[in-house]
Short mmCIF file of C-alpha atoms and ligand atoms in Angstrom, two decimals:
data_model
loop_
_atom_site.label_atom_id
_atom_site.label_comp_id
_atom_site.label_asym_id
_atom_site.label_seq_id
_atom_site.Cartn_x
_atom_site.Cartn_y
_atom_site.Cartn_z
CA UNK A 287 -14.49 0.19 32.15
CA UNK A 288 -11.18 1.38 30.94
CA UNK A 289 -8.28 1.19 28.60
CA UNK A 290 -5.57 1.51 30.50
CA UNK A 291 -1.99 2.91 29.15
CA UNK A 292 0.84 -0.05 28.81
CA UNK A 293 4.12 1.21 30.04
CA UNK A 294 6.75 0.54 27.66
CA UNK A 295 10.37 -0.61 28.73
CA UNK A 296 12.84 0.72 29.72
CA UNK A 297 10.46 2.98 31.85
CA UNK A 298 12.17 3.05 35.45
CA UNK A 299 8.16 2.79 36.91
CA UNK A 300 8.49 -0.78 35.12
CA UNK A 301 11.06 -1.92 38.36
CA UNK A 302 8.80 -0.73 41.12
CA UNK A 303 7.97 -3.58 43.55
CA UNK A 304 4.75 -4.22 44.16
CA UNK A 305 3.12 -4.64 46.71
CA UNK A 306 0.86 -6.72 48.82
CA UNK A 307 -3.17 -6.14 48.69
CA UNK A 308 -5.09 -5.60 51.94
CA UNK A 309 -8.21 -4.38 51.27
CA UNK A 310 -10.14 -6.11 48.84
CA UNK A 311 -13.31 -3.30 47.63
CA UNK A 312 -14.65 -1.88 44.57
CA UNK A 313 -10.87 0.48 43.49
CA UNK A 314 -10.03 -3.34 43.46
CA UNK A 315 -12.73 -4.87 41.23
CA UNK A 316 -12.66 -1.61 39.13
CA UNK A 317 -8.75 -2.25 38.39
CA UNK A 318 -8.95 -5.66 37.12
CA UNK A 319 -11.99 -5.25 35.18
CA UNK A 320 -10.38 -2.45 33.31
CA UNK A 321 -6.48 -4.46 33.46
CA UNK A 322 -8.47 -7.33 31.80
CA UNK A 323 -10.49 -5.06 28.71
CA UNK A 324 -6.37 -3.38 28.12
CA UNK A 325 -5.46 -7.12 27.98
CA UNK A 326 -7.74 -8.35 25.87
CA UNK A 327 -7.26 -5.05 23.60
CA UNK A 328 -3.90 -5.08 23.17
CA UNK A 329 -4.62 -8.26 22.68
CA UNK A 330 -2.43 -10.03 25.42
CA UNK A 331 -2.48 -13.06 27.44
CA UNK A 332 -2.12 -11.44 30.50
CA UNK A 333 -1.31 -8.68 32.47
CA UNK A 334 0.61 -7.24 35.41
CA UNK A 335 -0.53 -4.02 37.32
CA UNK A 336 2.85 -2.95 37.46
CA UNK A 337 2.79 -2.85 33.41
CA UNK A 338 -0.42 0.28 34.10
CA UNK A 339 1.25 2.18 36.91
CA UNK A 340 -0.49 0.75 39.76
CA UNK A 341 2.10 -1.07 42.30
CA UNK A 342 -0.01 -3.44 44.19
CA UNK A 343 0.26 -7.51 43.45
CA UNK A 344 -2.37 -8.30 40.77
CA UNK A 345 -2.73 -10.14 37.65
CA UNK A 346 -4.77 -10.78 35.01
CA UNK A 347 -4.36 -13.88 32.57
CA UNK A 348 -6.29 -15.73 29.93
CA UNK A 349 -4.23 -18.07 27.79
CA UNK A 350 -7.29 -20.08 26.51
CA UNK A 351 -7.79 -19.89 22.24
CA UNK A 352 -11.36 -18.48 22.56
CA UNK A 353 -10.48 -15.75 24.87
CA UNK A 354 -12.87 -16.53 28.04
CA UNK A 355 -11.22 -18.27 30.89
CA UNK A 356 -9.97 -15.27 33.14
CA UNK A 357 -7.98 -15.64 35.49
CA UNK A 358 -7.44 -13.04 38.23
CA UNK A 359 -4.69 -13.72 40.93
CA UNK A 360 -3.81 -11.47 44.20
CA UNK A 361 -1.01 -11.87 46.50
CA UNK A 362 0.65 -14.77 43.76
CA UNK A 363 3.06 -17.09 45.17
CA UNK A 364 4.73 -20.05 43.73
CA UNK A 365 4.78 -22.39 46.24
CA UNK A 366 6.37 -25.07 43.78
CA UNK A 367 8.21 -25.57 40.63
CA UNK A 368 9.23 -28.02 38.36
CA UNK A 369 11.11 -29.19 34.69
CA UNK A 370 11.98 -26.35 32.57
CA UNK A 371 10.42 -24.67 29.41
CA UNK A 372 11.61 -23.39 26.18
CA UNK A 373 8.22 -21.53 25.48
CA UNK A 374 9.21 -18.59 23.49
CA UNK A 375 7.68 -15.16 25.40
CA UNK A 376 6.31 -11.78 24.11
CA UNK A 377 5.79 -8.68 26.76
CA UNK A 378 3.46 -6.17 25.77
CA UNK A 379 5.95 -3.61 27.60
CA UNK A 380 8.32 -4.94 24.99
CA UNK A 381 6.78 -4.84 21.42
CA UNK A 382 8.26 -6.76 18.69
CA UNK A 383 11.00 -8.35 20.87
CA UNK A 384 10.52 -12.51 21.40
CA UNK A 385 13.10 -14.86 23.22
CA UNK A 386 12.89 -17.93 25.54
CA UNK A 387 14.29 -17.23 28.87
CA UNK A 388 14.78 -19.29 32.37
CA UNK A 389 11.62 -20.72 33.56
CA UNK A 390 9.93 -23.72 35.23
CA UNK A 391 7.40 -26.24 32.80
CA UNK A 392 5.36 -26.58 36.09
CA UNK A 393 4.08 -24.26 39.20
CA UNK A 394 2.08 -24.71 41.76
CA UNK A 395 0.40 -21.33 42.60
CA UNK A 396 -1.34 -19.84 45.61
CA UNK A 397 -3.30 -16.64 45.07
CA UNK A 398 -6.43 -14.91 45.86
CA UNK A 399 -9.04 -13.83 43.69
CA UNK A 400 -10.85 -10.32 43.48
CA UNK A 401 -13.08 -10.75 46.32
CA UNK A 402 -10.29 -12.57 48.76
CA UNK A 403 -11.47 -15.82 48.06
CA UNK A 404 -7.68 -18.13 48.38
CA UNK A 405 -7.42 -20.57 45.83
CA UNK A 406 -4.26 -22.83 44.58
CA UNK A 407 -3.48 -23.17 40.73
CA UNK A 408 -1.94 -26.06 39.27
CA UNK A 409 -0.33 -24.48 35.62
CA UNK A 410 1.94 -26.11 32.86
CA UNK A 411 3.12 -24.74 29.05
CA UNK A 412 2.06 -21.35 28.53
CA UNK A 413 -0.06 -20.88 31.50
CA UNK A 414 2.99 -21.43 33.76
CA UNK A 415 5.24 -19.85 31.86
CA UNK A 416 3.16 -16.66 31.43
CA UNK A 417 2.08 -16.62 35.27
CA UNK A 418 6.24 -16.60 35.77
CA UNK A 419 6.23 -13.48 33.75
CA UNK A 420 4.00 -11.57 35.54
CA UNK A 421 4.79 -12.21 38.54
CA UNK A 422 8.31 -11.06 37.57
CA UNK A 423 6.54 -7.77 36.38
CA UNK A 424 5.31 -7.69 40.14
CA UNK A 425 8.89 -7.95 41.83
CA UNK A 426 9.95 -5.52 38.91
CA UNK A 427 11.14 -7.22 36.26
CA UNK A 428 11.39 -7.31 32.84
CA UNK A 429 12.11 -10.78 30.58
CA UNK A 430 14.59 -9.21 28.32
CA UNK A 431 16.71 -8.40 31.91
CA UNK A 432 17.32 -12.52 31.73
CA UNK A 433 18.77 -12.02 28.37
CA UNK A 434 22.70 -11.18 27.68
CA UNK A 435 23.67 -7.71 28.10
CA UNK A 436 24.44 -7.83 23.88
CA UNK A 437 21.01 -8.83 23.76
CA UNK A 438 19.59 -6.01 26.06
CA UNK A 439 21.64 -3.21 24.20
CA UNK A 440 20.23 -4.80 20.97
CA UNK A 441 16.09 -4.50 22.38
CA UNK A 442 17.02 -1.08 23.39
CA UNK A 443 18.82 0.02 20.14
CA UNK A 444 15.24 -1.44 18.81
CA UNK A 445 12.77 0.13 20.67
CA UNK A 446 14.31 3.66 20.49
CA UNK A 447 14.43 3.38 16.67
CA UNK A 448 10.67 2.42 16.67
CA UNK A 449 10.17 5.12 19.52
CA UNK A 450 11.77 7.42 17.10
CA UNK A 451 9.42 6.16 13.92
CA UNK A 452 6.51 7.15 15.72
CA UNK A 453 7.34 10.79 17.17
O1 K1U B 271 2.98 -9.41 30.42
C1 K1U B 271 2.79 -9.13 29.27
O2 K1U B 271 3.39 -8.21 28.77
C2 K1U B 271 1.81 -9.93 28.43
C3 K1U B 271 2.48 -10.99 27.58
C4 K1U B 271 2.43 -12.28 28.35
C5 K1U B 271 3.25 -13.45 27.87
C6 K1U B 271 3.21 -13.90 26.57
C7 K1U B 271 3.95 -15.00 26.18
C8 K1U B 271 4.71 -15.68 27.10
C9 K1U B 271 4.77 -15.21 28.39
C10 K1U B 271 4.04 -14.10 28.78
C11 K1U B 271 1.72 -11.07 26.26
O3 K1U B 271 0.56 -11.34 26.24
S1 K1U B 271 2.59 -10.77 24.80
C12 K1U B 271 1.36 -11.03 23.53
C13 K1U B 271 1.09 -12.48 23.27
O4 K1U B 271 1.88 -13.32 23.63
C14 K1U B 271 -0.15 -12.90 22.58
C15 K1U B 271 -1.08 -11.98 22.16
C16 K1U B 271 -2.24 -12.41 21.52
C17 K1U B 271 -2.47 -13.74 21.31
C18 K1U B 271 -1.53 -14.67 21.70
C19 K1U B 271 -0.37 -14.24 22.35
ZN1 ZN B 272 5.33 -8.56 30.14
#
C-alpha cells in the first residue's frame, strides 16, 4: 500500500470531472486500498480520487468513531434527497478552513463497490453530508466554492499565508 499525495486547493487538477469506472481489476483494488491508508493517515473521514490525481468516480468513507466501517463507493449517484443539514464540514484539500454549506440531512445512494458488486445506501448526519462532499470532489468541486466570494478570497488569503509559512 500507499500514501498517496492530497492535492491542496486552489489546484486547477481539483475541478477535473471524473469519470465513470468500467473495468473493475486489481489498478482498481490497488487505488482504494491505498486512497483508504491516505484517509485514515491524514486522518480523514473520507476521500475522493479526484483529491490524489486520479479522475475516475471513487470514494472512500468511514465516519464511524472506531475507525473500521469502510465504505467504498463506484459510479455514486444520489438517487434521492431530503431535509437539510447544518453539519459543519472540513476538506482535507482545504486545511484549517470549516463552514456549513448547502446540503441534504438525507440521501439515498446507489453505487458499486470494488469488485462491481451494486448496492444502495441509505445515509443521514455526517455520513450524508460527507458522501455530498465527495461526490462534489468527483464533478469537481470544492465546498468553500458554495461559500460567498468574501469568504473564498478570505480561504485563499489563508492558505497562501500558510503556503508561504511552510516554504
Ligand atoms: O473530502 C475530504 O477532504 C475529507 C473530509 C470529509 C468531510 C468532513 C466533514 C464533513 C464533510 C466531509 C475530511 O475528512 S476533513 C477531516 C475531518 O473532518 C475529520 C478528521 C478526523 C476525525 C474526524 C473528522
Ligand atoms: Zn474535501
Amino acid at each position: 500500500m500507499a500514501l498517496l499525495h492530497i492535492l491542496r486547493y486552489p489546484d486547477a487538477r481539483l475541478h477535473k470531472v471524473a469519470a465513470p469506472v468500467t473495468v473493475f481489476d486489481d489498478g482498481l483494488k490497488q487505488l482504494v486500498a491505498d486512497m483508504a491508508e491516505s484517509m485514515y493517515a491524514a486522518p480523514g473521514i473520507g476521500l475522493a480520487a479526484t483529491q490524489v490525481d486520479v479522475h475516475k468516480q471513487v470514494i472512500v468513507v468511514d465516519v464511524s468513531e472506531r475507525r473500521d466501517s469502510l465504505i467504498v463507493l463506484v459510479n455514486p449517484e444520489i438517487v434521492e434527497s431530503h431535509g437539510v443539514s447544518d453539519i459543519e464540514e472540513g476538506c482535507l484539500s482545504v486545511p484549517t478552513v470549516y463552514d456549513t454549506v448547502p446540503r441534504a440531512e438525507r440521501v439515498k445512494v446507489r453505487a458499486y463497490d470494488q469488485n462491481g458488486t451494486p448496492f444502495t445506501l441509505e445515509a443521514q448526519g455526517l455520513l450524508s453530508v460527507c458522501l455530498q462532499h465527495e461526490m462534489d470532489h468527483l464533478r469537481g468541486k470544492v465546498f468553500v466554492e458554495y461559500l460567498s466570494q468574501l469568504k473564498q478570497q478570505r480561504v485563499r488569503a489563508k492558505l497562501a499565508k500558510q503556503l508561504k509559512k511552510s516554504a
